[in-house]
mmCIF file of C-alpha atoms in Angstrom:
data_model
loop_
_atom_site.group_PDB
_atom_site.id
_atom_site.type_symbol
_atom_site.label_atom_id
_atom_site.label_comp_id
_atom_site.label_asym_id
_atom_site.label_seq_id
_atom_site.Cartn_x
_atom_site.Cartn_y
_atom_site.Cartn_z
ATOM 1 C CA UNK A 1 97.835 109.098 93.782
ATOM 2 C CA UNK A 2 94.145 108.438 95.170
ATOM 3 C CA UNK A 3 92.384 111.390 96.641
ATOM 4 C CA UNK A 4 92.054 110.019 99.635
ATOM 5 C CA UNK A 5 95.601 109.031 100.459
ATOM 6 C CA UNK A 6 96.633 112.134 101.696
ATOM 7 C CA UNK A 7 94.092 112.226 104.553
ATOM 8 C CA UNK A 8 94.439 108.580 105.247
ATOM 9 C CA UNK A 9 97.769 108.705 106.197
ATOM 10 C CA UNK A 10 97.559 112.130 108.252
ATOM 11 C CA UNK A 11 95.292 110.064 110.258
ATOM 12 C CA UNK A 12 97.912 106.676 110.334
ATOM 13 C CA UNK A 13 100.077 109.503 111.530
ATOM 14 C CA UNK A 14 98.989 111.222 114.263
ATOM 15 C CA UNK A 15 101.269 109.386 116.853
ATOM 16 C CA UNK A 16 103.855 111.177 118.102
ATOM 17 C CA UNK A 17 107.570 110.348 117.063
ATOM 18 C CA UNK A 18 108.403 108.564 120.839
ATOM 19 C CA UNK A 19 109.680 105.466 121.980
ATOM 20 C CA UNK A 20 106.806 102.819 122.527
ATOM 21 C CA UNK A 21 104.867 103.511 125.193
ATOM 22 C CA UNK A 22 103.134 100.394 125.492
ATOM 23 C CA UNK A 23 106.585 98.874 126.871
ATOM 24 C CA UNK A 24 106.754 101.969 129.325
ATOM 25 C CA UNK A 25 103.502 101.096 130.772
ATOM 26 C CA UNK A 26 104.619 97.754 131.515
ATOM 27 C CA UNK A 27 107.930 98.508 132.978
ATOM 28 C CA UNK A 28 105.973 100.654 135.152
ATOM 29 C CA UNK A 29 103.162 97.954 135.740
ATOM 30 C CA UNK A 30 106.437 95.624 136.627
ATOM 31 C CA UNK A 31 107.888 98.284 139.362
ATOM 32 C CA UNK A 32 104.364 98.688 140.994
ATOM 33 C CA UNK A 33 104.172 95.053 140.972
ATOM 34 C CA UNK A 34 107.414 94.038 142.565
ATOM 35 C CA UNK A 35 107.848 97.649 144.713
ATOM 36 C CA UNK A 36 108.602 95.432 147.681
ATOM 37 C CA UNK A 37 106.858 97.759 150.280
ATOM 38 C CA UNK A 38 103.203 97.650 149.366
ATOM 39 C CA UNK A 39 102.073 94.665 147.776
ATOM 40 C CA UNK A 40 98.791 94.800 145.729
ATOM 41 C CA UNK A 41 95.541 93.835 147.418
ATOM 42 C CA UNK A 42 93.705 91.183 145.650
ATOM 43 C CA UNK A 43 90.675 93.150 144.899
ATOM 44 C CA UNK A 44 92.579 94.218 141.899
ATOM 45 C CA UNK A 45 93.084 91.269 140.486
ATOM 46 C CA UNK A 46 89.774 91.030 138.087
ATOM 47 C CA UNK A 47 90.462 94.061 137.113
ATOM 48 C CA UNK A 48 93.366 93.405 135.901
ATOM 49 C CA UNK A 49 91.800 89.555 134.428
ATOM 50 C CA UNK A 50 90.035 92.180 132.641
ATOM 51 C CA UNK A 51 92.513 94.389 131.097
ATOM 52 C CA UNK A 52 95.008 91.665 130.080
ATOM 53 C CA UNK A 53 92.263 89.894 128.237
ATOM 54 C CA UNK A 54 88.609 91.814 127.345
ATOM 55 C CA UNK A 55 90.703 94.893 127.265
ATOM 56 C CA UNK A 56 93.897 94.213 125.208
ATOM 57 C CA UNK A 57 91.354 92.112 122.698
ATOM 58 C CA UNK A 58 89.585 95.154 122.066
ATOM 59 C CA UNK A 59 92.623 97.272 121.508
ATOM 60 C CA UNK A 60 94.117 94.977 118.880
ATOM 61 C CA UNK A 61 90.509 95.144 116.958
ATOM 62 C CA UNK A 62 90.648 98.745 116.897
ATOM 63 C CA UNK A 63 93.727 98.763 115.301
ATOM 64 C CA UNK A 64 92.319 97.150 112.183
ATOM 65 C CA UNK A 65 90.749 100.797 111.962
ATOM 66 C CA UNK A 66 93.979 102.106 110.250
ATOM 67 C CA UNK A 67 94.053 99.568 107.859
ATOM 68 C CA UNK A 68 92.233 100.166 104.407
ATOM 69 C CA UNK A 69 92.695 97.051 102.036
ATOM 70 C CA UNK A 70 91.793 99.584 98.922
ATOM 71 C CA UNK A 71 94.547 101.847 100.182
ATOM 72 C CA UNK A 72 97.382 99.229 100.768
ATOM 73 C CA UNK A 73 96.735 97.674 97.240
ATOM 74 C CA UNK A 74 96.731 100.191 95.289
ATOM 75 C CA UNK A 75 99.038 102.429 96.435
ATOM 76 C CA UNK A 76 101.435 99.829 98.699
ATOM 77 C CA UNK A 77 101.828 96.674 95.668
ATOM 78 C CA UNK A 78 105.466 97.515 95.014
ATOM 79 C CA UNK A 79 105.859 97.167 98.370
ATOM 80 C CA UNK A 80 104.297 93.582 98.887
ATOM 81 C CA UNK A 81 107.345 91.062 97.897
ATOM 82 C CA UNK A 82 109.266 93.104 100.238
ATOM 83 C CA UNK A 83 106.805 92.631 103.181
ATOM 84 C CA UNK A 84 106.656 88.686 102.466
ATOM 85 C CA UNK A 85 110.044 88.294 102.047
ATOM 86 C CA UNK A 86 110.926 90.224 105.245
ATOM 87 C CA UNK A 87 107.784 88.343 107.366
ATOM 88 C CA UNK A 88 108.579 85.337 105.651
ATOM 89 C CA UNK A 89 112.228 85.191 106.696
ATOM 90 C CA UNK A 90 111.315 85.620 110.227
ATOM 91 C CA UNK A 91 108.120 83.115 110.662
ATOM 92 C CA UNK A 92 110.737 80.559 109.211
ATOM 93 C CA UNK A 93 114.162 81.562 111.467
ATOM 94 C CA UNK A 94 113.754 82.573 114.457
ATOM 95 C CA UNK A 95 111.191 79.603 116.008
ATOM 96 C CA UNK A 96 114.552 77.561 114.230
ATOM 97 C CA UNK A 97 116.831 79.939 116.330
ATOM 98 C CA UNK A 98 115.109 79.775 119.412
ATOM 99 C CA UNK A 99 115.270 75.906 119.336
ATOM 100 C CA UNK A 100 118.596 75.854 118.744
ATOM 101 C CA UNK A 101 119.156 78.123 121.894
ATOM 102 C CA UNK A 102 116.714 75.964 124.167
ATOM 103 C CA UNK A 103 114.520 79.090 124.764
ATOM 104 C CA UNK A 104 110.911 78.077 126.167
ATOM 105 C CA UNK A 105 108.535 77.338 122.691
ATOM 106 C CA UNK A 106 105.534 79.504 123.552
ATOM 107 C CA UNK A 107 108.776 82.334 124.243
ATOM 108 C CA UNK A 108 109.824 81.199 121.025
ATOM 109 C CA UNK A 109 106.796 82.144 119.373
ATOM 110 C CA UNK A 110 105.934 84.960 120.449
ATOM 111 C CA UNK A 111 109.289 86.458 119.754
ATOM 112 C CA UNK A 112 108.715 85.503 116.341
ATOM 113 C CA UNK A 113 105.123 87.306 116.412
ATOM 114 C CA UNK A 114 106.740 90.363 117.614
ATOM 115 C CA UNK A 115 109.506 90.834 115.647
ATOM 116 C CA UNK A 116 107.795 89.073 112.095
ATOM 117 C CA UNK A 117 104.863 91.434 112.044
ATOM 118 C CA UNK A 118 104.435 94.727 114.298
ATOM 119 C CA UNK A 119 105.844 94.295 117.793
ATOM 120 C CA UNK A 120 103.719 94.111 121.157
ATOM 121 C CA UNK A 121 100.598 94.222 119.105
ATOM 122 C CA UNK A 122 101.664 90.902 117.545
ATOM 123 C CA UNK A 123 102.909 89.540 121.041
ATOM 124 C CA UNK A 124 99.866 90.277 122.863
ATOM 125 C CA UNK A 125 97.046 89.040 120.446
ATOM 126 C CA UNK A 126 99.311 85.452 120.152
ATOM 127 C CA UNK A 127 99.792 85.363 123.791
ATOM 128 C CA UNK A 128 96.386 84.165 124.880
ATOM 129 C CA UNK A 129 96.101 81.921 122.260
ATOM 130 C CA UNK A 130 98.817 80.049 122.812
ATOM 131 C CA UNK A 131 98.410 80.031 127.055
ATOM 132 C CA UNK A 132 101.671 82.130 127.584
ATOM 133 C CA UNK A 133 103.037 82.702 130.641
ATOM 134 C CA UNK A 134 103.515 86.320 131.834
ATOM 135 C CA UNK A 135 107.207 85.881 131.769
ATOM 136 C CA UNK A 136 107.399 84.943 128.100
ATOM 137 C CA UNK A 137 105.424 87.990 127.337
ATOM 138 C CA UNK A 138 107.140 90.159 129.238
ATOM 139 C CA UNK A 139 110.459 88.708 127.605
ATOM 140 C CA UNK A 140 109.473 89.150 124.159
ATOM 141 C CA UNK A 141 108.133 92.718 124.898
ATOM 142 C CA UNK A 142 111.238 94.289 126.054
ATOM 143 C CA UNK A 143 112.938 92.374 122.831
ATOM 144 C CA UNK A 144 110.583 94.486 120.764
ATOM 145 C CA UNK A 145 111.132 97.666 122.610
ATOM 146 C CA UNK A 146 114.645 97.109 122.938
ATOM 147 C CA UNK A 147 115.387 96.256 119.304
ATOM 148 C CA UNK A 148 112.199 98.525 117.725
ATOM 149 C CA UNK A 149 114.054 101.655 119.887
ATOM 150 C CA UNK A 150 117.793 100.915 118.362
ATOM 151 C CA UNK A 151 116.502 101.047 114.834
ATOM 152 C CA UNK A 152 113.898 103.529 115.266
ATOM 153 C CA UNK A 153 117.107 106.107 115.951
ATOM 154 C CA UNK A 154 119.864 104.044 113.824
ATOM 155 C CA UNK A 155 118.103 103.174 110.773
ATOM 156 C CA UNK A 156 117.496 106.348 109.631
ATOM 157 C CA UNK A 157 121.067 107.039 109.036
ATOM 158 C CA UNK A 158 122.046 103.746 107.498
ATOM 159 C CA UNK A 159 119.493 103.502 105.312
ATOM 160 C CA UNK A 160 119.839 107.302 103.738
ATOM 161 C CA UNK A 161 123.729 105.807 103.505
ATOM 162 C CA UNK A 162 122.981 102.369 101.733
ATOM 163 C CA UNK A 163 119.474 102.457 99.823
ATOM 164 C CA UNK A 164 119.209 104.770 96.141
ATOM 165 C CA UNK A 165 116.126 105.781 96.403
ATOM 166 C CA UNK A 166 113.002 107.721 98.690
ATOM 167 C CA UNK A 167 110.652 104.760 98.176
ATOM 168 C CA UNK A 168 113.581 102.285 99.245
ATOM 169 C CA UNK A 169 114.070 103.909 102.314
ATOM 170 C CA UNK A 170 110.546 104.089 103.166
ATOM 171 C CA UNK A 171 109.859 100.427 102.737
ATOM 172 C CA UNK A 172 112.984 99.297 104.620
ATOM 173 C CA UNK A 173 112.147 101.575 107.764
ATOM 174 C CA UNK A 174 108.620 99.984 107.425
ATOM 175 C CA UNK A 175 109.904 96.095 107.833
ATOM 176 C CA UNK A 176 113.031 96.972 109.918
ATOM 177 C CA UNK A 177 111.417 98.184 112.907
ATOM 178 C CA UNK A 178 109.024 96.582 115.025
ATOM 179 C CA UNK A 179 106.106 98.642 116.371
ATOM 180 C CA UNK A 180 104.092 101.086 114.304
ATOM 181 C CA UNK A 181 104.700 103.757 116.495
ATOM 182 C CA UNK A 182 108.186 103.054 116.148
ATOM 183 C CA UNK A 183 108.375 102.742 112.128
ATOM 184 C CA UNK A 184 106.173 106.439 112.037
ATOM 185 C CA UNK A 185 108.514 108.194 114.759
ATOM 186 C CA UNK A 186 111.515 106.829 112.586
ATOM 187 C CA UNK A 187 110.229 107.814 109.390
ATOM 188 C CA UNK A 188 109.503 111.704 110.750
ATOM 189 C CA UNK A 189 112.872 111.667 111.810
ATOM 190 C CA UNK A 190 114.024 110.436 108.308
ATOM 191 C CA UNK A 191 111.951 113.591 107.161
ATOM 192 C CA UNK A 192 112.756 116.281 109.729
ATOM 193 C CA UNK A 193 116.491 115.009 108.878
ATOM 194 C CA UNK A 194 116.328 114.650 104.901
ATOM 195 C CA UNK A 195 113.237 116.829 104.159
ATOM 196 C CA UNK A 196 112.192 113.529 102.418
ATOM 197 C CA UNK A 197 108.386 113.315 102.229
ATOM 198 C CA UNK A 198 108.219 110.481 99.821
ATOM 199 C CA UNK A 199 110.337 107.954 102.243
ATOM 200 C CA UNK A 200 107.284 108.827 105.300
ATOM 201 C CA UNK A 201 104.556 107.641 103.241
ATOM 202 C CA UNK A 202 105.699 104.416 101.609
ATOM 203 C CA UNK A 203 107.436 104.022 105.169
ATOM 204 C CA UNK A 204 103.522 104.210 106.436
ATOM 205 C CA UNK A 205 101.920 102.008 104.257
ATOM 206 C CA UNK A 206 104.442 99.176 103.912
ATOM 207 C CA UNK A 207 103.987 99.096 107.860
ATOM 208 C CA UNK A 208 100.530 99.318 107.317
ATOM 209 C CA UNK A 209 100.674 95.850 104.681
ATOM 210 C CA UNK A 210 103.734 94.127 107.273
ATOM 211 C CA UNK A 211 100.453 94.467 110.360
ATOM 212 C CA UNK A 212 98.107 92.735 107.809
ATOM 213 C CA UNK A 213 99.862 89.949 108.721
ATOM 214 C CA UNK A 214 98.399 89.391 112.011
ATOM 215 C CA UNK A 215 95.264 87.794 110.374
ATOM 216 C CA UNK A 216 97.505 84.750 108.739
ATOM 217 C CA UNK A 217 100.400 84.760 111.750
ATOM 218 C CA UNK A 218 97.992 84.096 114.411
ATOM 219 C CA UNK A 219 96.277 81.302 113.463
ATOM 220 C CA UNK A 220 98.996 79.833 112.260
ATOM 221 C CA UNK A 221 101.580 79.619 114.826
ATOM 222 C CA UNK A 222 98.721 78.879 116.994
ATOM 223 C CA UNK A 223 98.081 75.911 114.926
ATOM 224 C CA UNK A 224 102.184 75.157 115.413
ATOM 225 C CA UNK A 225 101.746 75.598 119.043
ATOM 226 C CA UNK A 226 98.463 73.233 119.090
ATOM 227 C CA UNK A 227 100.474 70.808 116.731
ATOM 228 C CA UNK A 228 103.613 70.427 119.080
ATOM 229 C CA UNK A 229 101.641 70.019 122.449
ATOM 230 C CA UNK A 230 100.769 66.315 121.234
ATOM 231 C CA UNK A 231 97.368 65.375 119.459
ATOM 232 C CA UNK A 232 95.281 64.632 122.869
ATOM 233 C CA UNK A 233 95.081 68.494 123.102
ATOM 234 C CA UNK A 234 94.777 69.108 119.289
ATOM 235 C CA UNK A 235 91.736 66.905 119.082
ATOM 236 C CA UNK A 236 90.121 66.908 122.565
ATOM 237 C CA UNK A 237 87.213 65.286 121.398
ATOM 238 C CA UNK A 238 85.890 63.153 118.426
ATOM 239 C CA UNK A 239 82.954 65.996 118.266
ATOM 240 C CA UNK A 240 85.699 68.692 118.370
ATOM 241 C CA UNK A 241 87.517 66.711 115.272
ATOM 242 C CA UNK A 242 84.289 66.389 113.161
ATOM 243 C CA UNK A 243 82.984 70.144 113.517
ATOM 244 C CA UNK A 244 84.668 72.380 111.051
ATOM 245 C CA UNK A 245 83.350 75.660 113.473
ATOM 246 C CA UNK A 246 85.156 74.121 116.526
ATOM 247 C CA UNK A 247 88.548 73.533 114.661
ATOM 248 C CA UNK A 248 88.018 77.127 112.914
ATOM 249 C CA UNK A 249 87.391 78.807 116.497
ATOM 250 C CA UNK A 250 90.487 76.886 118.189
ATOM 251 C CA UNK A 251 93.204 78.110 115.569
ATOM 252 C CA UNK A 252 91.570 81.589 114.959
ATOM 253 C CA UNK A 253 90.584 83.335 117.858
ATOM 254 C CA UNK A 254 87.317 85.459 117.913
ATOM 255 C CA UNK A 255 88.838 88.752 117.745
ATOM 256 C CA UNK A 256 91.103 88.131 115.150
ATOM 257 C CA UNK A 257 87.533 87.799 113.150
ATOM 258 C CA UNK A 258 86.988 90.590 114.432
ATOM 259 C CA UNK A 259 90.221 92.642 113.406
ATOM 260 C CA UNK A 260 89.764 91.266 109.710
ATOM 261 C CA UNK A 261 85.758 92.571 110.022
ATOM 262 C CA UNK A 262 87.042 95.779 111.465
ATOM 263 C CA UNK A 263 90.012 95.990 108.571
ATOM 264 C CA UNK A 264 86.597 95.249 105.906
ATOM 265 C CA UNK A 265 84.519 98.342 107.699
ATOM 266 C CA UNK A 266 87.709 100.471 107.482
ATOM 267 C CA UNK A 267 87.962 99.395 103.862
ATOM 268 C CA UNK A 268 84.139 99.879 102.836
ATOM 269 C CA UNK A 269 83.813 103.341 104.210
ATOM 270 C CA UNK A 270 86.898 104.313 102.203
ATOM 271 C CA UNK A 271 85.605 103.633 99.048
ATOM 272 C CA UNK A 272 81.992 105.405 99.428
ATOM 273 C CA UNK A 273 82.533 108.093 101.661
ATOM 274 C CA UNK A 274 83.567 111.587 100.622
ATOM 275 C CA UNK A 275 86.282 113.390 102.419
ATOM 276 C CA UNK A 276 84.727 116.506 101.787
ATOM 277 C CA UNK A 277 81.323 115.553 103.408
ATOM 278 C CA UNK A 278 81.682 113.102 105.747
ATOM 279 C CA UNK A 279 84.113 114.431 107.867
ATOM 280 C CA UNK A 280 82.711 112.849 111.161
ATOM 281 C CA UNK A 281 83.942 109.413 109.421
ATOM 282 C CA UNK A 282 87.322 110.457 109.211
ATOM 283 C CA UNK A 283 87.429 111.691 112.672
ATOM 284 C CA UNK A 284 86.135 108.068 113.826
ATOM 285 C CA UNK A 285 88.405 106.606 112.282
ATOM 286 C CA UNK A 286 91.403 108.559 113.850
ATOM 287 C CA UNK A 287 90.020 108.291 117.536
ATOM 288 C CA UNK A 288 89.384 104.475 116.833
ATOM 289 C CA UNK A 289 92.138 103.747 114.839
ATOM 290 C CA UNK A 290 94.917 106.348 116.897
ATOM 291 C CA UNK A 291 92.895 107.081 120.311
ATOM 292 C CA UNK A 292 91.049 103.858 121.442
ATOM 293 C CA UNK A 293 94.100 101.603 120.022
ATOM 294 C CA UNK A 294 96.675 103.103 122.173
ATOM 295 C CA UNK A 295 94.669 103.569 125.216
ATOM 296 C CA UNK A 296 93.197 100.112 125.619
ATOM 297 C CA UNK A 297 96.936 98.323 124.734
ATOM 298 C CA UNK A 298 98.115 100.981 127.519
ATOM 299 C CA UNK A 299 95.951 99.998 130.127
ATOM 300 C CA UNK A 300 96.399 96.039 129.068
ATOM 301 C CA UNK A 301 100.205 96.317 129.045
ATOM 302 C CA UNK A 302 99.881 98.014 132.188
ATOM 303 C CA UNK A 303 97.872 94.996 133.560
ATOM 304 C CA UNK A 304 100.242 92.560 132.285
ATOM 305 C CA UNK A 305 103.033 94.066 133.819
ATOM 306 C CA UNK A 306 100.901 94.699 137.459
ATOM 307 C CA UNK A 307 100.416 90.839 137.281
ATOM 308 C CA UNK A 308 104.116 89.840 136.294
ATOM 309 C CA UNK A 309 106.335 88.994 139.350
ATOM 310 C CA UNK A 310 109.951 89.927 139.048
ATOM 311 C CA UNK A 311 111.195 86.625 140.471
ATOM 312 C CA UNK A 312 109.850 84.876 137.303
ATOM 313 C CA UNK A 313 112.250 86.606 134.951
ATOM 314 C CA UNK A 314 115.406 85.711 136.840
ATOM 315 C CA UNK A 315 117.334 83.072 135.375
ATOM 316 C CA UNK A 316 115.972 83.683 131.780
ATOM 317 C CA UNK A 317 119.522 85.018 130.595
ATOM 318 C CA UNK A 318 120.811 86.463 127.489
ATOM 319 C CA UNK A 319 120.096 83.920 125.155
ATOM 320 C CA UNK A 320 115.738 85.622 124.148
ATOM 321 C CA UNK A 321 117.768 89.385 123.535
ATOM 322 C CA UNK A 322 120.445 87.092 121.083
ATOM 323 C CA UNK A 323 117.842 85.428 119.334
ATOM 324 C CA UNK A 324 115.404 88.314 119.179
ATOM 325 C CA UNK A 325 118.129 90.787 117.963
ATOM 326 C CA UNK A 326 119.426 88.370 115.358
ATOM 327 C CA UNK A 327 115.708 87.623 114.111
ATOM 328 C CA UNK A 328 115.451 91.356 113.910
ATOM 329 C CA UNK A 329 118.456 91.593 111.781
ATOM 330 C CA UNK A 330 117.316 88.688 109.704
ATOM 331 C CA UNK A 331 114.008 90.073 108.826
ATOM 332 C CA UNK A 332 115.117 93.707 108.142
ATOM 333 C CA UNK A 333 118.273 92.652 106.306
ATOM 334 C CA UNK A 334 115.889 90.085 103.674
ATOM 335 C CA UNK A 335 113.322 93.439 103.668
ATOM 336 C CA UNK A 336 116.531 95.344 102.230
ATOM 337 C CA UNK A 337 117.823 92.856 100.023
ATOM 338 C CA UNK A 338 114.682 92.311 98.248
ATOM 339 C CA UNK A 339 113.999 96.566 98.004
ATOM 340 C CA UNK A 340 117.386 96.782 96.627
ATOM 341 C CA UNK A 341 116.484 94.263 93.863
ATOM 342 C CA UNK A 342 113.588 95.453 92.816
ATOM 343 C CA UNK A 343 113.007 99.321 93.403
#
């Protein structure tokens, strides 16, 4: 084991073993919004521009802080196949799924961000780029707390039942559950239940590898969405076509730059900084990484739901919680499969 996994991962850990909070804040932003008795006065509303955009931008990039390329490769390979098999399976199905159940495409896509990779995180750095509408956000949110809270307290106990082995378990909890917060609280449970140790970390750093994924999801189903909407928006002008920086910028977004740069800084001051002496690193690191993460996504989920109104969810139906919970099943159940076969 490297010396420095230990301490990595008792930062990646520091959340508390609790249902997302992120969805929380947006029910709550959603009941403020639609109280009925005191509307909100429209001085507010850059603020909240603010939050649901500089604001939740910023949060995703300081997520990138828990991620250490040295760390997931050389202590998370085994766990690799299983991650693209379980991503892979859900990229391909569920924008199929949601066709087939004539869900909104940008709804569609996002649900496949969410449950693919790692939950709200993944919903709210695709929603921008794609133009979602609050309603499709907020619909694919409460599919990823809904589903990420059900396995978060089942899997535990159907895993320890079906897989043979610690490392098994851990990387099946990491690509069966949506949110990190939700894969870590479910993997203390598995070791507060099972005094299994072994099953938290690999749990940690196959969820760790699955949110790598942002930086090759985003751009690309932004590319699908750009791709669908018809070619006079793909190619808005001949200049736009010919400049390899303006097609780069309109398929990646500038933060997601930023997230991989972050991910690099993370990685670089793992390699050449001691634990023993630079301490102050490691601490950055957790209030970045742990800290700043969580409270900037609060205060943007927050602002998404304060700028959601109520009446635009009516009507949407059962037919996002079918397609989200079978995607979940679909991308948890290939995860398995491919553990089983080859741990």
């Amino acid at each position: 084991m490297h010396p420095l996994l230990p301490r990595l991962l008792s930062l990646d850990l520091a959340l508390p073993p609790l249902p997302h909070t992120l969805g929380l804040l947006l029910l709550v932003g959603i009941a403020i919004k639609n109280n009925g008795v005191v509307p909100l006065p429209e001085s507010v509303k850059p603020g909240l521009t603010f939050a649901t955009k500089t604001v939740l931008q910023t949060g995703i990039v300081c997520v990138a802080a828990k991620l250490s390329f040295f760390e997931l490769l050389s202590t998370g390979s085994s766990g690799i196949p299983v991650v693209l098999g379980a991503v892979g399976a859900g990229l391909v199905t569920i924008p199929m799924m949601g066709t087939f159940a004539g869900l909104p495409r940008k709804m569609s896509l996002l649900l496949t961000a969410g449950t693919s990779i790692c939950g709200v995180t993944a919903i709210t750095a695709l929603a921008p780029a794609i133009e979602a509408e609050k309603r499709d956000v907020a619909v694919a949110v409460a599919n990823t707390v809904a589903f990420g809270t059900v396995g978060m307290l089942a899997y535990p106990y159907i895993f320890n039942a079906l897989c043979t082995s610690s490392e098994q378990v851990g990387m099946c909890l990491g690509v069966a559950i949506h949110d990190t917060s939700q894969v870590l609280g479910s993997a203390m449970s598995y070791r507060e239940t099972f005094d299994d140790e072994i099953a938290l970390r690999v749990a940690a750093v196959t969820k760790l590898t699955r949110n790598l994924g942002l930086a090759i999801a985003i751009p690309m189903l932004t590319f699908i969405h750009k791709k669908e909407v018809g070619a006079g928006e793909v190619k808005s002008s001949y200049e736009d076509t010919m400049s390899g920086l303006a097609t780069f910028k309109k398929y990646v977004p500038p933060f997601l730059v930023a997230f991989i740069g972050m991910a690099g800084l993370r990685s670089t001051g793992d390699l050449i900084m001691d634990p023993e002496v630079n301490q102050l690193y490691f601490e950055a690191v957790s209030f970045v990484g742990s800290d700043l993460s969580k409270y900037a996504l609060g205060t943007a989920m927050a602002g998404v739901g304060l700028s959601t109104d109520a009446a635009s969810l009516k009507g949407v139906g059962w037919k996002p919680f079918a397609v989200g919970g079978a995607g979940a099943l679909i991308v948890g159940g290939t995860g398995f499969t491919i553990a089983s076969m080859i741990v």
